[in-house]
JSON list of C-alpha atoms in Angstrom, two decimals:
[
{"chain": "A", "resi": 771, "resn": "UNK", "atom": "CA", "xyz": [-16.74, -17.03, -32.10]},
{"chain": "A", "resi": 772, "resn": "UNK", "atom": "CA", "xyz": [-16.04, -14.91, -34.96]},
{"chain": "A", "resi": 773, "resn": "UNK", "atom": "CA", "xyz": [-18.38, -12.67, -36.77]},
{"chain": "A", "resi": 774, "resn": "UNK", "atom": "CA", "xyz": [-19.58, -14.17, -39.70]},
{"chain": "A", "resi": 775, "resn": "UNK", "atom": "CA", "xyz": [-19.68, -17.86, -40.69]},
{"chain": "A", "resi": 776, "resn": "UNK", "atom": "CA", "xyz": [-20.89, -18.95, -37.06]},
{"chain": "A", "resi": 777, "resn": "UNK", "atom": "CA", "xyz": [-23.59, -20.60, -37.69]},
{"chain": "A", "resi": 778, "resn": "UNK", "atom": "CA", "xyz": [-21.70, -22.37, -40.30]},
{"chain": "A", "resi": 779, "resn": "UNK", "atom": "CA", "xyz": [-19.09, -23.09, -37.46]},
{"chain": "A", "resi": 780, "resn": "UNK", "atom": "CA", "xyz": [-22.23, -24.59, -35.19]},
{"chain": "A", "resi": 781, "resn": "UNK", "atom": "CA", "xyz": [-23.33, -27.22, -37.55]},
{"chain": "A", "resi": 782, "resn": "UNK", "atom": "CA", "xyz": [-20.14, -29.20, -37.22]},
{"chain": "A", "resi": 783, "resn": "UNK", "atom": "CA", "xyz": [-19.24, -28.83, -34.05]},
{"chain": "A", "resi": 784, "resn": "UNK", "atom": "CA", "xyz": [-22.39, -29.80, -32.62]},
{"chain": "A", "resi": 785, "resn": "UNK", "atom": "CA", "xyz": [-21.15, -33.32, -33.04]},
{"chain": "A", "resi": 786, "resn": "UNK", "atom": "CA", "xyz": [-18.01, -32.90, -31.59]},
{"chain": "A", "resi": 787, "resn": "UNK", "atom": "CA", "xyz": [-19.63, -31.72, -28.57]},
{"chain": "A", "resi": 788, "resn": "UNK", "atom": "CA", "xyz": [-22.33, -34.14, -28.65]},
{"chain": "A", "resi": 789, "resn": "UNK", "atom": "CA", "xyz": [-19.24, -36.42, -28.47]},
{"chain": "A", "resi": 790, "resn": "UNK", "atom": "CA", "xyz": [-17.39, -35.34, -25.91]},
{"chain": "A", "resi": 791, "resn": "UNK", "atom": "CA", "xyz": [-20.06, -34.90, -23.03]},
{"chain": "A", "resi": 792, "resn": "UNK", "atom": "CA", "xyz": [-16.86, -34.70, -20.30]},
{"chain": "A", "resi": 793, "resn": "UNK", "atom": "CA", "xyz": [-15.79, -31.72, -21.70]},
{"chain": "A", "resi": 794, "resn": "UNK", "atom": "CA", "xyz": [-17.00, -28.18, -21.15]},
{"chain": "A", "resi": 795, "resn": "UNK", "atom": "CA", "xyz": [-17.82, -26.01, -24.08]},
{"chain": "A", "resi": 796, "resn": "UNK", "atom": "CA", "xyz": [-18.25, -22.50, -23.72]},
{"chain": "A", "resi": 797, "resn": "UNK", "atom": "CA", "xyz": [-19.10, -19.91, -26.43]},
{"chain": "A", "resi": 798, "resn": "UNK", "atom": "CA", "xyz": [-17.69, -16.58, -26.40]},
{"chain": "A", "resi": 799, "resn": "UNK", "atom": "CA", "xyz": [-19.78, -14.43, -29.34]},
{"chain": "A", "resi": 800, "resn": "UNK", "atom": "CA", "xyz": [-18.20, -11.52, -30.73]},
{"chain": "A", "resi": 801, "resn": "UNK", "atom": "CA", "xyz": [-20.15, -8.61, -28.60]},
{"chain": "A", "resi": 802, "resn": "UNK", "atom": "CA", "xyz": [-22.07, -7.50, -31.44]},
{"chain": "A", "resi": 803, "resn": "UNK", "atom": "CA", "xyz": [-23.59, -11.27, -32.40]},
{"chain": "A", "resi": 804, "resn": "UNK", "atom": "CA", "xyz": [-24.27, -11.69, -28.37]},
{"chain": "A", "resi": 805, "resn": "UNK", "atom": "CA", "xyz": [-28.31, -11.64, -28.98]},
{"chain": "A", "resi": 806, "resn": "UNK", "atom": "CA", "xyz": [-28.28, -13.52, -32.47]},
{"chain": "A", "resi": 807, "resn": "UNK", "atom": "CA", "xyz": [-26.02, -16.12, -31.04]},
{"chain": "A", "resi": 808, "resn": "UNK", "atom": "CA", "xyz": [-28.51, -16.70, -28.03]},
{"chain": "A", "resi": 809, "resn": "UNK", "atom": "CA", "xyz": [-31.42, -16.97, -29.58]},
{"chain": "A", "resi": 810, "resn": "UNK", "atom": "CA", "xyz": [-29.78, -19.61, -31.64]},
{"chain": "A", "resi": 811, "resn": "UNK", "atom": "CA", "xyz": [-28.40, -21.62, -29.08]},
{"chain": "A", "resi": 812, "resn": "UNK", "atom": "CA", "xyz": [-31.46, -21.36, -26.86]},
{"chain": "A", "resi": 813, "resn": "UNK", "atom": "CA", "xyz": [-33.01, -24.35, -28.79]},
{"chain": "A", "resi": 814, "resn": "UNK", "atom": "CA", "xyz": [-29.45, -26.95, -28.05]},
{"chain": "A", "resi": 815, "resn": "UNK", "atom": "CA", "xyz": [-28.79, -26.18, -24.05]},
{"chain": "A", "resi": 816, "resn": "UNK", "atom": "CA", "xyz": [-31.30, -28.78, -23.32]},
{"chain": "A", "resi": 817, "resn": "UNK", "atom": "CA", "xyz": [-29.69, -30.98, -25.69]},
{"chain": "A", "resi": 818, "resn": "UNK", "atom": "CA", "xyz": [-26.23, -30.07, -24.87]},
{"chain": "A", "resi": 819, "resn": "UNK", "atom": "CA", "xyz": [-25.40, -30.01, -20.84]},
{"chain": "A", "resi": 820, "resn": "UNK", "atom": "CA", "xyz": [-21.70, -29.42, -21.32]},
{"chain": "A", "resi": 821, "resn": "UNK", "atom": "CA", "xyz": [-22.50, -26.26, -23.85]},
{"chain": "A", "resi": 822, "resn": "UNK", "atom": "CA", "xyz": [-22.50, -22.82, -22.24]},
{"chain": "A", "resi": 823, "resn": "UNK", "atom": "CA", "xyz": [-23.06, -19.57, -23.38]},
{"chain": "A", "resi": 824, "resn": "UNK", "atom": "CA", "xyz": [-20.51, -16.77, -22.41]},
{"chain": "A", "resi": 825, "resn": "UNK", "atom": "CA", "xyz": [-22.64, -13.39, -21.39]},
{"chain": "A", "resi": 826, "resn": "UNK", "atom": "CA", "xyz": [-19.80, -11.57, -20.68]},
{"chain": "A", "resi": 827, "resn": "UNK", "atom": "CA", "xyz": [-18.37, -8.37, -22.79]},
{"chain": "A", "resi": 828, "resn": "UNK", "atom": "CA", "xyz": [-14.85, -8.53, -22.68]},
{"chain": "A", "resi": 829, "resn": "UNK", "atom": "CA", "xyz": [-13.26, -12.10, -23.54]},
{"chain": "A", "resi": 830, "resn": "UNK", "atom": "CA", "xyz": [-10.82, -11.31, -20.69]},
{"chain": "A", "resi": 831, "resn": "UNK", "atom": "CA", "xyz": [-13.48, -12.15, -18.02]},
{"chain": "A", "resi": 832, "resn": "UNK", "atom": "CA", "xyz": [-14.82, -14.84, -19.62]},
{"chain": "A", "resi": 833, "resn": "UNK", "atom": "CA", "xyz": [-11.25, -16.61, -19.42]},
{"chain": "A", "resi": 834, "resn": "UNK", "atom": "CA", "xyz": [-10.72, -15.29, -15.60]},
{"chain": "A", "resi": 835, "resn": "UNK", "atom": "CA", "xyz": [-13.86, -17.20, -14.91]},
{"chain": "A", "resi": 836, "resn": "UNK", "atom": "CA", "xyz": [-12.71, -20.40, -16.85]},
{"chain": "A", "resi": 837, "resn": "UNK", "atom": "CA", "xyz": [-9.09, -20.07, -16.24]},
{"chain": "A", "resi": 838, "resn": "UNK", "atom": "CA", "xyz": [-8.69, -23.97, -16.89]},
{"chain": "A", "resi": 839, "resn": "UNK", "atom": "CA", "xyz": [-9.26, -24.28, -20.66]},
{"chain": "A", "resi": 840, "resn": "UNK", "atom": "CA", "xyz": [-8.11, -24.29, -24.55]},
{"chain": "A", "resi": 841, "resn": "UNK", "atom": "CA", "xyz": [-9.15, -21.87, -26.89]},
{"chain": "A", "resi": 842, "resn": "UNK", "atom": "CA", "xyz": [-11.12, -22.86, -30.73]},
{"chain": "A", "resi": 843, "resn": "UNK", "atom": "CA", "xyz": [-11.19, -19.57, -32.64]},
{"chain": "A", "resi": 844, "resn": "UNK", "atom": "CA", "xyz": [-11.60, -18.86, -36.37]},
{"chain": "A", "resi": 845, "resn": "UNK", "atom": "CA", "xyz": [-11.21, -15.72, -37.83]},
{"chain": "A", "resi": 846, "resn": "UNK", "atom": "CA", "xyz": [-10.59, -13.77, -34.10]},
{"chain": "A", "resi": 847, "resn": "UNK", "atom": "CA", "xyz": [-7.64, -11.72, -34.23]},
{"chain": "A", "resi": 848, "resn": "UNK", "atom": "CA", "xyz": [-7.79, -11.45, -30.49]},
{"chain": "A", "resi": 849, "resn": "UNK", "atom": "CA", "xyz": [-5.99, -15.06, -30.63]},
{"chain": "A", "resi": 850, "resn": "UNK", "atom": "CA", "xyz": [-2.71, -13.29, -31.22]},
{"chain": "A", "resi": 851, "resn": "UNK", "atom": "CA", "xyz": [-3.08, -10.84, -27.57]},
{"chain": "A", "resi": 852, "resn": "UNK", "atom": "CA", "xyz": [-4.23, -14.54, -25.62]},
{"chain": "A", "resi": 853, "resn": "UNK", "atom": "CA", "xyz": [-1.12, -15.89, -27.30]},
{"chain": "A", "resi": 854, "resn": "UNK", "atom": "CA", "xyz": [0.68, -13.62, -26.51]},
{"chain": "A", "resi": 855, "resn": "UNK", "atom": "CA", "xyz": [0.36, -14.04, -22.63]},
{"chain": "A", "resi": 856, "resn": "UNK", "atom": "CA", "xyz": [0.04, -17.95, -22.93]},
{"chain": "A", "resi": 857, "resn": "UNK", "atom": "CA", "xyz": [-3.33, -18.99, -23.43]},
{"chain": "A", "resi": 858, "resn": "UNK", "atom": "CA", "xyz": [-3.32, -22.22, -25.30]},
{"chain": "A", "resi": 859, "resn": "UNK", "atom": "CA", "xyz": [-5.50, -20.99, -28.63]},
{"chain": "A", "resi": 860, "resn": "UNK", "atom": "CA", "xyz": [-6.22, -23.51, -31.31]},
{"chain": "A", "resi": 861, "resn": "UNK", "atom": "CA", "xyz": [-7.15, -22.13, -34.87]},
{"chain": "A", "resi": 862, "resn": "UNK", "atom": "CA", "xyz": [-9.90, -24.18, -36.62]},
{"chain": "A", "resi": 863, "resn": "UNK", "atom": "CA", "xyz": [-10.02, -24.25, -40.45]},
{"chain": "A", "resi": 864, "resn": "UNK", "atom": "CA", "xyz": [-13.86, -25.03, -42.09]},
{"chain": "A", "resi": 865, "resn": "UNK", "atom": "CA", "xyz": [-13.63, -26.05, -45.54]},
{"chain": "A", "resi": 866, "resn": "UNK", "atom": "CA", "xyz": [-16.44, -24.21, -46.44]},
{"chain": "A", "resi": 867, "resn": "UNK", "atom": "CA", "xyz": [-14.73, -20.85, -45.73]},
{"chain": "A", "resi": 868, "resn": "UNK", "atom": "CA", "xyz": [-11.74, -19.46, -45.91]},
{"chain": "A", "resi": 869, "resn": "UNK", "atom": "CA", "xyz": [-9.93, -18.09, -42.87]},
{"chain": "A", "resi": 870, "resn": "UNK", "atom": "CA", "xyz": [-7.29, -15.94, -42.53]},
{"chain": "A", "resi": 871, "resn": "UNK", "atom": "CA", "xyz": [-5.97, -14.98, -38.96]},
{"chain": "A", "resi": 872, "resn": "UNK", "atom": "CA", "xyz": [-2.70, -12.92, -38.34]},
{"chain": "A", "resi": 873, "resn": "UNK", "atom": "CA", "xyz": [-1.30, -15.65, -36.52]},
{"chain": "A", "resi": 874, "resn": "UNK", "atom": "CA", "xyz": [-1.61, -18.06, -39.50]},
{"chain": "A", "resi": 875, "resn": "UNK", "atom": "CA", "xyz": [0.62, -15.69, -41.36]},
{"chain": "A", "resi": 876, "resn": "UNK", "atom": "CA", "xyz": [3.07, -16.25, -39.39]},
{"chain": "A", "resi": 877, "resn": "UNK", "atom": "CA", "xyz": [2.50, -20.10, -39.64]},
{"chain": "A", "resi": 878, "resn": "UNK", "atom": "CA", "xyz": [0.25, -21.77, -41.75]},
{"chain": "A", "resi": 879, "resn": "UNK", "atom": "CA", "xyz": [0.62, -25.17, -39.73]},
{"chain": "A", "resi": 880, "resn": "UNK", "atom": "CA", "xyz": [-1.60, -23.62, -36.56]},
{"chain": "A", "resi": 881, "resn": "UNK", "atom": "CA", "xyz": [-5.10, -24.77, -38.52]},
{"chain": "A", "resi": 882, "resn": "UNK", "atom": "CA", "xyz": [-6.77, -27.68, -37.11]},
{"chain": "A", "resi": 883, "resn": "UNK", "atom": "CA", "xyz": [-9.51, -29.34, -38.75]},
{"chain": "A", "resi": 884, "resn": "UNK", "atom": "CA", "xyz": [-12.48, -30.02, -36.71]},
{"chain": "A", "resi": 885, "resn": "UNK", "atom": "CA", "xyz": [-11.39, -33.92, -36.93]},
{"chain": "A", "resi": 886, "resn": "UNK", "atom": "CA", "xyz": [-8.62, -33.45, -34.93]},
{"chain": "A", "resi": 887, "resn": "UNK", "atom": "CA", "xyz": [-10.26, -31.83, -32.06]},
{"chain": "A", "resi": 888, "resn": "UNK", "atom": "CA", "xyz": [-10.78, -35.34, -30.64]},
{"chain": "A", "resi": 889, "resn": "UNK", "atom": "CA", "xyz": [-6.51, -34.93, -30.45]},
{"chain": "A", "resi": 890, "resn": "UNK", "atom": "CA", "xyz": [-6.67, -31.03, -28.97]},
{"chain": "A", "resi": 891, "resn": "UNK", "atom": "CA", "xyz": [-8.94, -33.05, -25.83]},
{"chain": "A", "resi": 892, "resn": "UNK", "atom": "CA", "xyz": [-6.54, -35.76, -25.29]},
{"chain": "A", "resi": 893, "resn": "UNK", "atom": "CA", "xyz": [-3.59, -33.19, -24.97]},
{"chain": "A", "resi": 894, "resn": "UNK", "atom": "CA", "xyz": [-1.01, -33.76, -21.99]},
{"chain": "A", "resi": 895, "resn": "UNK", "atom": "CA", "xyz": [0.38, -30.78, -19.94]},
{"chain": "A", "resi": 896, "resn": "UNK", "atom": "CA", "xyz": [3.66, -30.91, -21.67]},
{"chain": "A", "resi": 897, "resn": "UNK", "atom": "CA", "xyz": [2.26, -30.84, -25.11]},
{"chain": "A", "resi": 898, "resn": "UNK", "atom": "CA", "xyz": [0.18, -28.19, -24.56]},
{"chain": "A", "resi": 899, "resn": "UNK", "atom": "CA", "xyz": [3.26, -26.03, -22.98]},
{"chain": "A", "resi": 900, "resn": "UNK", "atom": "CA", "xyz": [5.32, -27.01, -25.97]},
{"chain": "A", "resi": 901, "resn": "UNK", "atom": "CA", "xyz": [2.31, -25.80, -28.12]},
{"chain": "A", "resi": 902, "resn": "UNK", "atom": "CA", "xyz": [1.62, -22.23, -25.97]},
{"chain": "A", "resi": 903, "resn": "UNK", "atom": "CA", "xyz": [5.76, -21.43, -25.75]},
{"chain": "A", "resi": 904, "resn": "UNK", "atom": "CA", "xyz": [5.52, -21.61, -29.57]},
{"chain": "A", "resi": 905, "resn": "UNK", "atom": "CA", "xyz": [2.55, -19.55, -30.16]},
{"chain": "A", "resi": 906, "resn": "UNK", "atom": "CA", "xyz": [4.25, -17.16, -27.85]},
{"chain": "A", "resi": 907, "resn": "UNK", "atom": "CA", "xyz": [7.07, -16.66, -30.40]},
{"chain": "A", "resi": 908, "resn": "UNK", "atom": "CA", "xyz": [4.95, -17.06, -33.39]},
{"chain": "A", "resi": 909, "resn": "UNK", "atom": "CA", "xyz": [3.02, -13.78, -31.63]},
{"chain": "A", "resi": 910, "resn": "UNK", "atom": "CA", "xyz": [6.29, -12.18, -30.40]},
{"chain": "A", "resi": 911, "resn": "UNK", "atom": "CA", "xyz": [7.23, -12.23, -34.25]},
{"chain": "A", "resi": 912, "resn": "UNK", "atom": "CA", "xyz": [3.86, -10.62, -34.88]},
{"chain": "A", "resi": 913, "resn": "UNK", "atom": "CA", "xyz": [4.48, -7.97, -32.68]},
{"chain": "A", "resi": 914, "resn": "UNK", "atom": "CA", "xyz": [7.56, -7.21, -33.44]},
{"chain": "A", "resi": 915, "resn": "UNK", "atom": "CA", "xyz": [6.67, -6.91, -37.06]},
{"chain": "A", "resi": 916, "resn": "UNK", "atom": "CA", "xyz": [3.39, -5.42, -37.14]},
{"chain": "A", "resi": 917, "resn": "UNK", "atom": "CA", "xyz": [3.81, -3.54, -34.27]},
{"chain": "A", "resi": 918, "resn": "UNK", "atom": "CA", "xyz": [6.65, -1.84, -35.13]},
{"chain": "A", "resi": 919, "resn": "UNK", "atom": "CA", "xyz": [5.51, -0.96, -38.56]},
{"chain": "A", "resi": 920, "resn": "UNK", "atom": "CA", "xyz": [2.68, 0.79, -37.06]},
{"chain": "A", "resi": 921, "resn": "UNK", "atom": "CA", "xyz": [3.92, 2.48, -34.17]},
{"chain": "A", "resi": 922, "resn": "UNK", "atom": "CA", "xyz": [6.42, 4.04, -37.27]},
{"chain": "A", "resi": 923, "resn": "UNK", "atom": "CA", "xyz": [3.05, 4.92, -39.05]},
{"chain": "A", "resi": 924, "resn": "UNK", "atom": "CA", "xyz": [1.52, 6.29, -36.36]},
{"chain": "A", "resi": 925, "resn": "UNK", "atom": "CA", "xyz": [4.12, 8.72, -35.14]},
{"chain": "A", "resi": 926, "resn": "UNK", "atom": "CA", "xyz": [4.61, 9.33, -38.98]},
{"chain": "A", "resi": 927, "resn": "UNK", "atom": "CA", "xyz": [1.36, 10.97, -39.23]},
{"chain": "A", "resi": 928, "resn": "UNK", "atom": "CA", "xyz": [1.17, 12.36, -36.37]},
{"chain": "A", "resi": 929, "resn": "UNK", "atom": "CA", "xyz": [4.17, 14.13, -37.32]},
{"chain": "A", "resi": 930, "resn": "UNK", "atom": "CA", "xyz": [2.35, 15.69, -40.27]},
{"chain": "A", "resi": 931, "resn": "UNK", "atom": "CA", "xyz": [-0.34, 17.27, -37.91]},
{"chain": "A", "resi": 932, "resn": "UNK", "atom": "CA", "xyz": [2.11, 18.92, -35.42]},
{"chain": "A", "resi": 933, "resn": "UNK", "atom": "CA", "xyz": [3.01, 21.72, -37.89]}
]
């Protein structure tokens, strides 16, 4: 769950999970909108049985816990690391805000609109290995561009600081 328009986020997908009552949701905040996000939410887990709410600090224990699932972000740059190492991440556009996350600049065609998370559900095995194997590249190209640039930057300046 990404930093800023969350709430925004909330309002619209409330009905997709009111909808889908066989699936599990569960919301990872960014650490620093843990307590907002809770109090928030407190009000729909009565409402909502298949909506959790992820306590944990680091996303990386979250998904050991859940190790069966998909992954909605937004704006999370932390999609391109889960990508990276196969997670199955799905980016969501809002048309009330923009988003713009690294993956995406590598290919525009990742956003989903929240009416076609109905389709991201009803995904096969196959299709979703298809889909992972080509984030994979799409974050391998990433890398291998950003990464490199940096790592040139980095040892760049600290160049300038040995003398």
């Amino acid at each position: 769950l990404d930093m800023h328009n969350w709430k925004n986020l909330f309002n619209d997908l409330f009905y997709f999970i009111e909808k889908n009552k066989n699936a599990k949701f569960i919301i990872k905040p960014h650490p620093s909108r843990l307590n907002q996000v809770s109090k928030y939410l407190n009000k729909y887990f009565s409402l909502f049985k298949n909506l959790s709410l992820s306590y944990e600090i680091s996303l990386n224990d979250t998904l050991i816990k859940n190790p069966n699932c998909i992954i909605l972000a937004n704006e999370t740059g932390a999609v391109v690391e889960l990508s990276r190492v196969g997670w199955p991440c799905f980016l969501i556009s809002h048309q009330s805000y923009p988003s713009i996350n690294p993956l995406a600049l590598v290919n525009t065609k990742l956003y989903y609109s929240l009416d076609s998370l109905e389709k991201i559900l009803s995904y096969n095995y196959s299709h979703l290995k298809e889909y992972t194997n080509l984030l994979k590249s799409i974050s391998k190209k990433h890398f291998d561009t950003y990464g490199n640039v940096s790592t040139k930057k980095m040892i760049n300046l600290l160049k300038k600081y040995e003398k």
